Amino acid sequence: MQVEEKMGQFPQFDVVSDISDHKYFNASSYMQLPAIRAVMREWKILEKNLPGGSIFVRAYEGRVDLLRAAIVGPQKTPYHDGLFFFDFQFPNNYPHAPPKAHYWSFGRCLNPNLYENGWVCLSLLNTWRGPKETRWQPGVSTMLQVLVSLQALVLNQSPLHNEPMILTKLMTTSYTYNDTAFVLTCRTMLSLIRTPPRGFETLVKNHFGTRAHAILAACQVYLNGFARVGDYAYGGGLSPRRLFAASSEEQRRVVFSVNSDFKRSLKVEYKALVVALSKHDPSLKGFSQELERMVNDAVKNSVPPPSFCNLNLLFRRFWEWIWMGSIE
């Protein structure tokens, strides 16, 4: 409820004027009249039908061809509690061609469909080959469909399944990919806190202010193997039972094996998040200290992971050996 109330202070759809940091700010703004009318219809659809509290859109009064959207990372995915920004430009023959899209990547690749250079790979945008029915269909496809597809199909629970390179799939695991995606999501959070996109400063502040406890708790849960990345949902408060308890008080909790590279990277991001988030809420420093104390107590009462948990790593090393051998 608290999150919904805070988000309620930031309208899901609005028309603003500042486009100075938009990706397509310097692109031609010429649009034919039918295209302008089509965009106006899109505005009406977005204003009435955006998923509650998870997608936020800004249109621009001086540039009808431009749009910016913020998508909240879905729960039960490695992108949970993150914010993901996209800039769009409608072509002058819209809707006969799809909008151009640019992802605010900050130079990171946290998903097979979202490139470091901001390229968005999606069949609905005609940037990826796919069945005809999944590609842009003039008069049928809408901007709302694009946004919902990005949230549901791209920012999903198993992003590695979107990877087209068979070799990449063989040389890694879904767990490993999700670990990396979560670390990069945390880094993206830090970039957004430091440099929020214009027009979304309030959203960024409110979003991370209301989700700070959940983000920090998730970092500690994943760092110590109490849940796989994406499987943890914060219940509020600092109850040991909610955070780390086993299914019964008598049962000692079995933890998952945690990759050393993932653990080292996430520790760095966790410390940086504590500092960044505490600037707006000083009480978070005390929260993080209590959280770490509880983690240490929980680790003492946990059962180490069984040796077979390392089979995924062995399988990956086996394929690396085969691949390197074939190159030589």
PDB file of N, CA and C in Angstrom, residues 125-211:
ATOM      1  N   LEU A 125       8.959  -4.648 -32.734  1.00  0.00           N
ATOM      2  CA  LEU A 125       9.562  -3.416 -33.249  1.00  0.00           C
ATOM      3  C   LEU A 125      10.261  -3.651 -34.583  1.00  0.00           C
ATOM      4  N   ASN A 126      10.127  -4.876 -35.108  1.00  0.00           N
ATOM      5  CA  ASN A 126      10.783  -5.274 -36.361  1.00  0.00           C
ATOM      6  C   ASN A 126      12.307  -5.198 -36.267  1.00  0.00           C
ATOM      7  N   THR A 127      12.831  -5.353 -35.059  1.00  0.00           N
ATOM      8  CA  THR A 127      14.284  -5.369 -34.870  1.00  0.00           C
ATOM      9  C   THR A 127      14.799  -6.781 -34.635  1.00  0.00           C
ATOM     10  N   TRP A 128      13.910  -7.745 -34.734  1.00  0.00           N
ATOM     11  CA  TRP A 128      14.287  -9.151 -34.617  1.00  0.00           C
ATOM     12  C   TRP A 128      13.349  -9.974 -35.491  1.00  0.00           C
ATOM     13  N   ARG A 129      13.943 -10.907 -36.221  1.00  0.00           N
ATOM     14  CA  ARG A 129      13.119 -11.760 -37.069  1.00  0.00           C
ATOM     15  C   ARG A 129      12.238 -12.638 -36.186  1.00  0.00           C
ATOM     16  N   GLY A 130      11.060 -12.885 -36.629  1.00  0.00           N
ATOM     17  CA  GLY A 130      10.128 -13.701 -35.870  1.00  0.00           C
ATOM     18  C   GLY A 130       8.917 -14.005 -36.733  1.00  0.00           C
ATOM     19  N   PRO A 131       8.027 -14.854 -36.247  1.00  0.00           N
ATOM     20  CA  PRO A 131       6.813 -15.157 -37.004  1.00  0.00           C
ATOM     21  C   PRO A 131       6.059 -13.877 -37.360  1.00  0.00           C
ATOM     22  N   LYS A 132       5.383 -13.890 -38.479  1.00  0.00           N
ATOM     23  CA  LYS A 132       4.689 -12.702 -38.965  1.00  0.00           C
ATOM     24  C   LYS A 132       3.738 -12.135 -37.925  1.00  0.00           C
ATOM     25  N   GLU A 133       3.069 -13.032 -37.188  1.00  0.00           N
ATOM     26  CA  GLU A 133       2.084 -12.557 -36.224  1.00  0.00           C
ATOM     27  C   GLU A 133       2.719 -11.851 -35.016  1.00  0.00           C
ATOM     28  N   THR A 134       4.032 -12.011 -34.829  1.00  0.00           N
ATOM     29  CA  THR A 134       4.700 -11.347 -33.708  1.00  0.00           C
ATOM     30  C   THR A 134       5.324 -10.018 -34.111  1.00  0.00           C
ATOM     31  N   ARG A 135       5.326  -9.708 -35.405  1.00  0.00           N
ATOM     32  CA  ARG A 135       5.929  -8.469 -35.887  1.00  0.00           C
ATOM     33  C   ARG A 135       4.898  -7.344 -35.914  1.00  0.00           C
ATOM     34  N   TRP A 136       5.387  -6.139 -36.165  1.00  0.00           N
ATOM     35  CA  TRP A 136       4.510  -4.967 -36.166  1.00  0.00           C
ATOM     36  C   TRP A 136       3.455  -5.093 -37.264  1.00  0.00           C
ATOM     37  N   GLN A 137       2.203  -4.888 -36.877  1.00  0.00           N
ATOM     38  CA  GLN A 137       1.092  -4.953 -37.815  1.00  0.00           C
ATOM     39  C   GLN A 137       0.373  -3.603 -37.827  1.00  0.00           C
ATOM     40  N   PRO A 138       0.535  -2.818 -38.902  1.00  0.00           N
ATOM     41  CA  PRO A 138      -0.096  -1.492 -38.985  1.00  0.00           C
ATOM     42  C   PRO A 138      -1.601  -1.565 -38.764  1.00  0.00           C
ATOM     43  N   GLY A 139      -2.075  -0.670 -37.902  1.00  0.00           N
ATOM     44  CA  GLY A 139      -3.496  -0.628 -37.611  1.00  0.00           C
ATOM     45  C   GLY A 139      -3.934  -1.595 -36.531  1.00  0.00           C
ATOM     46  N   VAL A 140      -3.032  -2.491 -36.129  1.00  0.00           N
ATOM     47  CA  VAL A 140      -3.345  -3.484 -35.094  1.00  0.00           C
ATOM     48  C   VAL A 140      -2.430  -3.299 -33.885  1.00  0.00           C
ATOM     49  N   SER A 141      -1.128  -3.253 -34.146  1.00  0.00           N
ATOM     50  CA  SER A 141      -0.156  -3.108 -33.062  1.00  0.00           C
ATOM     51  C   SER A 141      -0.233  -1.702 -32.467  1.00  0.00           C
ATOM     52  N   THR A 142       0.076  -1.611 -31.170  1.00  0.00           N
ATOM     53  CA  THR A 142       0.019  -0.326 -30.465  1.00  0.00           C
ATOM     54  C   THR A 142       1.258  -0.133 -29.603  1.00  0.00           C
ATOM     55  N   MET A 143       1.433   1.101 -29.159  1.00  0.00           N
ATOM     56  CA  MET A 143       2.535   1.425 -28.257  1.00  0.00           C
ATOM     57  C   MET A 143       2.363   0.706 -26.926  1.00  0.00           C
ATOM     58  N   LEU A 144       1.137   0.554 -26.496  1.00  0.00           N
ATOM     59  CA  LEU A 144       0.873  -0.165 -25.250  1.00  0.00           C
ATOM     60  C   LEU A 144       1.355  -1.604 -25.349  1.00  0.00           C
ATOM     61  N   GLN A 145       1.141  -2.245 -26.493  1.00  0.00           N
ATOM     62  CA  GLN A 145       1.621  -3.616 -26.688  1.00  0.00           C
ATOM     63  C   GLN A 145       3.143  -3.683 -26.603  1.00  0.00           C
ATOM     64  N   VAL A 146       3.810  -2.684 -27.153  1.00  0.00           N
ATOM     65  CA  VAL A 146       5.274  -2.645 -27.093  1.00  0.00           C
ATOM     66  C   VAL A 146       5.740  -2.604 -25.640  1.00  0.00           C
ATOM     67  N   LEU A 147       5.147  -1.731 -24.846  1.00  0.00           N
ATOM     68  CA  LEU A 147       5.559  -1.576 -23.450  1.00  0.00           C
ATOM     69  C   LEU A 147       5.277  -2.832 -22.633  1.00  0.00           C
ATOM     70  N   VAL A 148       4.116  -3.411 -22.822  1.00  0.00           N
ATOM     71  CA  VAL A 148       3.768  -4.623 -22.079  1.00  0.00           C
ATOM     72  C   VAL A 148       4.671  -5.776 -22.505  1.00  0.00           C
ATOM     73  N   SER A 149       5.024  -5.842 -23.791  1.00  0.00           N
ATOM     74  CA  SER A 149       5.932  -6.890 -24.266  1.00  0.00           C
ATOM     75  C   SER A 149       7.314  -6.745 -23.645  1.00  0.00           C
ATOM     76  N   LEU A 150       7.799  -5.514 -23.530  1.00  0.00           N
ATOM     77  CA  LEU A 150       9.099  -5.289 -22.902  1.00  0.00           C
ATOM     78  C   LEU A 150       9.077  -5.752 -21.450  1.00  0.00           C
ATOM     79  N   GLN A 151       7.988  -5.471 -20.763  1.00  0.00           N
ATOM     80  CA  GLN A 151       7.895  -5.849 -19.356  1.00  0.00           C
ATOM     81  C   GLN A 151       7.736  -7.352 -19.175  1.00  0.00           C
ATOM     82  N   ALA A 152       6.869  -7.981 -19.969  1.00  0.00           N
ATOM     83  CA  ALA A 152       6.523  -9.389 -19.748  1.00  0.00           C
ATOM     84  C   ALA A 152       7.427 -10.366 -20.499  1.00  0.00           C
ATOM     85  N   LEU A 153       7.839 -10.020 -21.723  1.00  0.00           N
ATOM     86  CA  LEU A 153       8.594 -10.951 -22.554  1.00  0.00           C
ATOM     87  C   LEU A 153      10.099 -10.741 -22.486  1.00  0.00           C
ATOM     88  N   VAL A 154      10.531  -9.511 -22.243  1.00  0.00           N
ATOM     89  CA  VAL A 154      11.967  -9.220 -22.180  1.00  0.00           C
ATOM     90  C   VAL A 154      12.471  -9.300 -20.743  1.00  0.00           C
ATOM     91  N   LEU A 155      11.836  -8.575 -19.838  1.00  0.00           N
ATOM     92  CA  LEU A 155      12.246  -8.590 -18.428  1.00  0.00           C
ATOM     93  C   LEU A 155      11.573  -9.771 -17.722  1.00  0.00           C
ATOM     94  N   ASN A 156      11.920 -10.972 -18.146  1.00  0.00           N
ATOM     95  CA  ASN A 156      11.220 -12.161 -17.650  1.00  0.00           C
ATOM     96  C   ASN A 156      12.044 -12.959 -16.649  1.00  0.00           C
ATOM     97  N   GLN A 157      11.482 -14.063 -16.203  1.00  0.00           N
ATOM     98  CA  GLN A 157      12.100 -14.868 -15.147  1.00  0.00           C
ATOM     99  C   GLN A 157      13.345 -15.598 -15.618  1.00  0.00           C
ATOM    100  N   SER A 158      13.395 -15.962 -16.898  1.00  0.00           N
ATOM    101  CA  SER A 158      14.537 -16.717 -17.449  1.00  0.00           C
ATOM    102  C   SER A 158      15.036 -16.037 -18.712  1.00  0.00           C
ATOM    103  N   PRO A 159      15.690 -14.885 -18.595  1.00  0.00           N
ATOM    104  CA  PRO A 159      16.110 -14.136 -19.786  1.00  0.00           C
ATOM    105  C   PRO A 159      17.075 -14.895 -20.685  1.00  0.00           C
ATOM    106  N   LEU A 160      17.822 -15.848 -20.142  1.00  0.00           N
ATOM    107  CA  LEU A 160      18.751 -16.612 -20.972  1.00  0.00           C
ATOM    108  C   LEU A 160      18.025 -17.339 -22.098  1.00  0.00           C
ATOM    109  N   HIS A 161      16.757 -17.689 -21.890  1.00  0.00           N
ATOM    110  CA  HIS A 161      15.981 -18.367 -22.918  1.00  0.00           C
ATOM    111  C   HIS A 161      15.772 -17.484 -24.144  1.00  0.00           C
ATOM    112  N   ASN A 162      15.959 -16.162 -23.983  1.00  0.00           N
ATOM    113  CA  ASN A 162      15.830 -15.242 -25.122  1.00  0.00           C
ATOM    114  C   ASN A 162      17.114 -15.164 -25.936  1.00  0.00           C
ATOM    115  N   GLU A 163      18.176 -15.759 -25.420  1.00  0.00           N
ATOM    116  CA  GLU A 163      19.478 -15.687 -26.078  1.00  0.00           C
ATOM    117  C   GLU A 163      19.481 -16.561 -27.341  1.00  0.00           C
ATOM    118  N   PRO A 164      19.758 -15.979 -28.528  1.00  0.00           N
ATOM    119  CA  PRO A 164      19.731 -16.765 -29.763  1.00  0.00           C
ATOM    120  C   PRO A 164      20.980 -17.614 -29.992  1.00  0.00           C
ATOM    121  N   MET A 165      22.074 -17.279 -29.313  1.00  0.00           N
ATOM    122  CA  MET A 165      23.331 -18.001 -29.537  1.00  0.00           C
ATOM    123  C   MET A 165      23.351 -19.305 -28.746  1.00  0.00           C
ATOM    124  N   ILE A 166      23.328 -20.423 -29.451  1.00  0.00           N
ATOM    125  CA  ILE A 166      23.314 -21.731 -28.804  1.00  0.00           C
ATOM    126  C   ILE A 166      24.545 -21.925 -27.927  1.00  0.00           C
ATOM    127  N   LEU A 167      25.703 -21.469 -28.409  1.00  0.00           N
ATOM    128  CA  LEU A 167      26.941 -21.662 -27.656  1.00  0.00           C
ATOM    129  C   LEU A 167      26.866 -20.957 -26.312  1.00  0.00           C
ATOM    130  N   THR A 168      26.292 -19.741 -26.306  1.00  0.00           N
ATOM    131  CA  THR A 168      26.160 -19.003 -25.046  1.00  0.00           C
ATOM    132  C   THR A 168      25.319 -19.795 -24.058  1.00  0.00           C
ATOM    133  N   LYS A 169      24.248 -20.401 -24.537  1.00  0.00           N
ATOM    134  CA  LYS A 169      23.387 -21.184 -23.664  1.00  0.00           C
ATOM    135  C   LYS A 169      24.119 -22.399 -23.103  1.00  0.00           C
ATOM    136  N   LEU A 170      25.003 -22.997 -23.915  1.00  0.00           N
ATOM    137  CA  LEU A 170      25.735 -24.174 -23.467  1.00  0.00           C
ATOM    138  C   LEU A 170      26.809 -23.829 -22.446  1.00  0.00           C
ATOM    139  N   MET A 171      27.363 -22.624 -22.558  1.00  0.00           N
ATOM    140  CA  MET A 171      28.502 -22.264 -21.711  1.00  0.00           C
ATOM    141  C   MET A 171      28.090 -21.564 -20.421  1.00  0.00           C
ATOM    142  N   THR A 172      26.830 -21.401 -20.205  1.00  0.00           N
ATOM    143  CA  THR A 172      26.373 -20.792 -18.958  1.00  0.00           C
ATOM    144  C   THR A 172      25.098 -21.496 -18.517  1.00  0.00           C
ATOM    145  N   THR A 173      24.556 -21.070 -17.410  1.00  0.00           N
ATOM    146  CA  THR A 173      23.301 -21.635 -16.918  1.00  0.00           C
ATOM    147  C   THR A 173      22.331 -20.497 -16.656  1.00  0.00           C
ATOM    148  N   SER A 174      21.063 -20.831 -16.550  1.00  0.00           N
ATOM    149  CA  SER A 174      20.060 -19.808 -16.283  1.00  0.00           C
ATOM    150  C   SER A 174      20.332 -19.125 -14.945  1.00  0.00           C
ATOM    151  N   TYR A 175      20.780 -19.919 -13.943  1.00  0.00           N
ATOM    152  CA  TYR A 175      21.091 -19.351 -12.625  1.00  0.00           C
ATOM    153  C   TYR A 175      22.233 -18.347 -12.727  1.00  0.00           C
ATOM    154  N   THR A 176      23.288 -18.725 -13.467  1.00  0.00           N
ATOM    155  CA  THR A 176      24.441 -17.840 -13.606  1.00  0.00           C
ATOM    156  C   THR A 176      24.062 -16.556 -14.328  1.00  0.00           C
ATOM    157  N   TYR A 177      23.267 -16.692 -15.382  1.00  0.00           N
ATOM    158  CA  TYR A 177      22.840 -15.507 -16.131  1.00  0.00           C
ATOM    159  C   TYR A 177      21.991 -14.599 -15.253  1.00  0.00           C
ATOM    160  N   ASN A 178      21.089 -15.181 -14.480  1.00  0.00           N
ATOM    161  CA  ASN A 178      20.243 -14.385 -13.590  1.00  0.00           C
ATOM    162  C   ASN A 178      21.067 -13.666 -12.531  1.00  0.00           C
ATOM    163  N   ASP A 179      22.104 -14.343 -12.028  1.00  0.00           N
ATOM    164  CA  ASP A 179      22.995 -13.699 -11.056  1.00  0.00           C
ATOM    165  C   ASP A 179      23.595 -12.421 -11.649  1.00  0.00           C
ATOM    166  N   THR A 180      24.136 -12.560 -12.868  1.00  0.00           N
ATOM    167  CA  THR A 180      24.751 -11.414 -13.530  1.00  0.00           C
ATOM    168  C   THR A 180      23.727 -10.323 -13.808  1.00  0.00           C
ATOM    169  N   ALA A 181      22.538 -10.731 -14.240  1.00  0.00           N
ATOM    170  CA  ALA A 181      21.485  -9.758 -14.542  1.00  0.00           C
ATOM    171  C   ALA A 181      21.098  -8.965 -13.299  1.00  0.00           C
ATOM    172  N   PHE A 182      21.061  -9.623 -12.147  1.00  0.00           N
ATOM    173  CA  PHE A 182      20.702  -8.917 -10.917  1.00  0.00           C
ATOM    174  C   PHE A 182      21.785  -7.923 -10.517  1.00  0.00           C
ATOM    175  N   VAL A 183      23.045  -8.323 -10.623  1.00  0.00           N
ATOM    176  CA  VAL A 183      24.136  -7.409 -10.298  1.00  0.00           C
ATOM    177  C   VAL A 183      24.075  -6.173 -11.193  1.00  0.00           C
ATOM    178  N   LEU A 184      23.856  -6.385 -12.497  1.00  0.00           N
ATOM    179  CA  LEU A 184      23.781  -5.257 -13.430  1.00  0.00           C
ATOM    180  C   LEU A 184      22.536  -4.411 -13.196  1.00  0.00           C
ATOM    181  N   THR A 185      21.462  -5.044 -12.726  1.00  0.00           N
ATOM    182  CA  THR A 185      20.271  -4.279 -12.357  1.00  0.00           C
ATOM    183  C   THR A 185      20.575  -3.371 -11.182  1.00  0.00           C
ATOM    184  N   CYS A 186      21.332  -3.864 -10.211  1.00  0.00           N
ATOM    185  CA  CYS A 186      21.734  -3.039  -9.064  1.00  0.00           C
ATOM    186  C   CYS A 186      22.601  -1.867  -9.515  1.00  0.00           C
ATOM    187  N   ARG A 187      23.505  -2.130 -10.458  1.00  0.00           N
ATOM    188  CA  ARG A 187      24.351  -1.037 -10.965  1.00  0.00           C
ATOM    189  C   ARG A 187      23.510   0.000 -11.706  1.00  0.00           C
ATOM    190  N   THR A 188      22.499  -0.487 -12.423  1.00  0.00           N
ATOM    191  CA  THR A 188      21.607   0.434 -13.125  1.00  0.00           C
ATOM    192  C   THR A 188      20.812   1.274 -12.131  1.00  0.00           C
ATOM    193  N   MET A 189      20.404   0.667 -11.016  1.00  0.00           N
ATOM    194  CA  MET A 189      19.733   1.436  -9.958  1.00  0.00           C
ATOM    195  C   MET A 189      20.618   2.591  -9.513  1.00  0.00           C
ATOM    196  N   LEU A 190      21.889   2.315  -9.284  1.00  0.00           N
ATOM    197  CA  LEU A 190      22.816   3.351  -8.820  1.00  0.00           C
ATOM    198  C   LEU A 190      22.962   4.459  -9.862  1.00  0.00           C
ATOM    199  N   SER A 191      23.037   4.083 -11.136  1.00  0.00           N
ATOM    200  CA  SER A 191      23.160   5.082 -12.205  1.00  0.00           C
ATOM    201  C   SER A 191      21.926   5.974 -12.254  1.00  0.00           C
ATOM    202  N   LEU A 192      20.749   5.374 -12.071  1.00  0.00           N
ATOM    203  CA  LEU A 192      19.504   6.152 -12.115  1.00  0.00           C
ATOM    204  C   LEU A 192      19.371   7.074 -10.907  1.00  0.00           C
ATOM    205  N   ILE A 193      19.814   6.594  -9.742  1.00  0.00           N
ATOM    206  CA  ILE A 193      19.761   7.437  -8.544  1.00  0.00           C
ATOM    207  C   ILE A 193      20.664   8.656  -8.721  1.00  0.00           C
ATOM    208  N   ARG A 194      21.826   8.440  -9.343  1.00  0.00           N
ATOM    209  CA  ARG A 194      22.774   9.536  -9.539  1.00  0.00           C
ATOM    210  C   ARG A 194      22.342  10.467 -10.675  1.00  0.00           C
ATOM    211  N   THR A 195      21.785   9.883 -11.744  1.00  0.00           N
ATOM    212  CA  THR A 195      21.401  10.673 -12.914  1.00  0.00           C
ATOM    213  C   THR A 195      20.017  10.259 -13.386  1.00  0.00           C
ATOM    214  N   PRO A 196      18.969  10.692 -12.718  1.00  0.00           N
ATOM    215  CA  PRO A 196      17.615  10.311 -13.139  1.00  0.00           C
ATOM    216  C   PRO A 196      17.240  10.986 -14.460  1.00  0.00           C
ATOM    217  N   PRO A 197      16.567  10.270 -15.359  1.00  0.00           N
ATOM    218  CA  PRO A 197      16.115  10.882 -16.615  1.00  0.00           C
ATOM    219  C   PRO A 197      15.192  12.065 -16.331  1.00  0.00           C
ATOM    220  N   ARG A 198      15.300  13.105 -17.115  1.00  0.00           N
ATOM    221  CA  ARG A 198      14.511  14.308 -16.889  1.00  0.00           C
ATOM    222  C   ARG A 198      13.020  14.025 -17.087  1.00  0.00           C
ATOM    223  N   GLY A 199      12.259  14.559 -16.180  1.00  0.00           N
ATOM    224  CA  GLY A 199      10.831  14.304 -16.190  1.00  0.00           C
ATOM    225  C   GLY A 199      10.439  13.157 -15.285  1.00  0.00           C
ATOM    226  N   PHE A 200      11.455  12.397 -14.824  1.00  0.00           N
ATOM    227  CA  PHE A 200      11.185  11.224 -13.985  1.00  0.00           C
ATOM    228  C   PHE A 200      11.918  11.295 -12.653  1.00  0.00           C
ATOM    229  N   GLU A 201      12.420  12.480 -12.298  1.00  0.00           N
ATOM    230  CA  GLU A 201      13.166  12.612 -11.044  1.00  0.00           C
ATOM    231  C   GLU A 201      12.326  12.191  -9.837  1.00  0.00           C
ATOM    232  N   THR A 202      11.066  12.603  -9.821  1.00  0.00           N
ATOM    233  CA  THR A 202      10.192  12.256  -8.698  1.00  0.00           C
ATOM    234  C   THR A 202       9.931  10.764  -8.640  1.00  0.00           C
ATOM    235  N   LEU A 203       9.720  10.164  -9.797  1.00  0.00           N
ATOM    236  CA  LEU A 203       9.484   8.717  -9.836  1.00  0.00           C
ATOM    237  C   LEU A 203      10.684   7.951  -9.295  1.00  0.00           C
ATOM    238  N   VAL A 204      11.882   8.317  -9.752  1.00  0.00           N
ATOM    239  CA  VAL A 204      13.091   7.624  -9.305  1.00  0.00           C
ATOM    240  C   VAL A 204      13.257   7.749  -7.792  1.00  0.00           C
ATOM    241  N   LYS A 205      13.065   8.945  -7.269  1.00  0.00           N
ATOM    242  CA  LYS A 205      13.203   9.160  -5.831  1.00  0.00           C
ATOM    243  C   LYS A 205      12.175   8.355  -5.047  1.00  0.00           C
ATOM    244  N   ASN A 206      10.901   8.416  -5.466  1.00  0.00           N
ATOM    245  CA  ASN A 206       9.847   7.692  -4.756  1.00  0.00           C
ATOM    246  C   ASN A 206      10.006   6.185  -4.870  1.00  0.00           C
ATOM    247  N   HIS A 207      10.354   5.735  -6.066  1.00  0.00           N
ATOM    248  CA  HIS A 207      10.474   4.293  -6.303  1.00  0.00           C
ATOM    249  C   HIS A 207      11.533   3.665  -5.408  1.00  0.00           C
ATOM    250  N   PHE A 208      12.731   4.224  -5.447  1.00  0.00           N
ATOM    251  CA  PHE A 208      13.808   3.631  -4.651  1.00  0.00           C
ATOM    252  C   PHE A 208      13.671   3.952  -3.171  1.00  0.00           C
ATOM    253  N   GLY A 209      12.968   5.031  -2.852  1.00  0.00           N
ATOM    254  CA  GLY A 209      12.701   5.318  -1.449  1.00  0.00           C
ATOM    255  C   GLY A 209      11.784   4.297  -0.819  1.00  0.00           C
ATOM    256  N   THR A 210      10.750   3.869  -1.560  1.00  0.00           N
ATOM    257  CA  THR A 210       9.795   2.908  -1.017  1.00  0.00           C
ATOM    258  C   THR A 210      10.293   1.466  -1.113  1.00  0.00           C
ATOM    259  N   ARG A 211      11.228   1.201  -2.016  1.00  0.00           N
ATOM    260  CA  ARG A 211      11.694  -0.173  -2.217  1.00  0.00           C
ATOM    261  C   ARG A 211      13.094  -0.427  -1.654  1.00  0.00           C
TER     262      ARG A 211
END
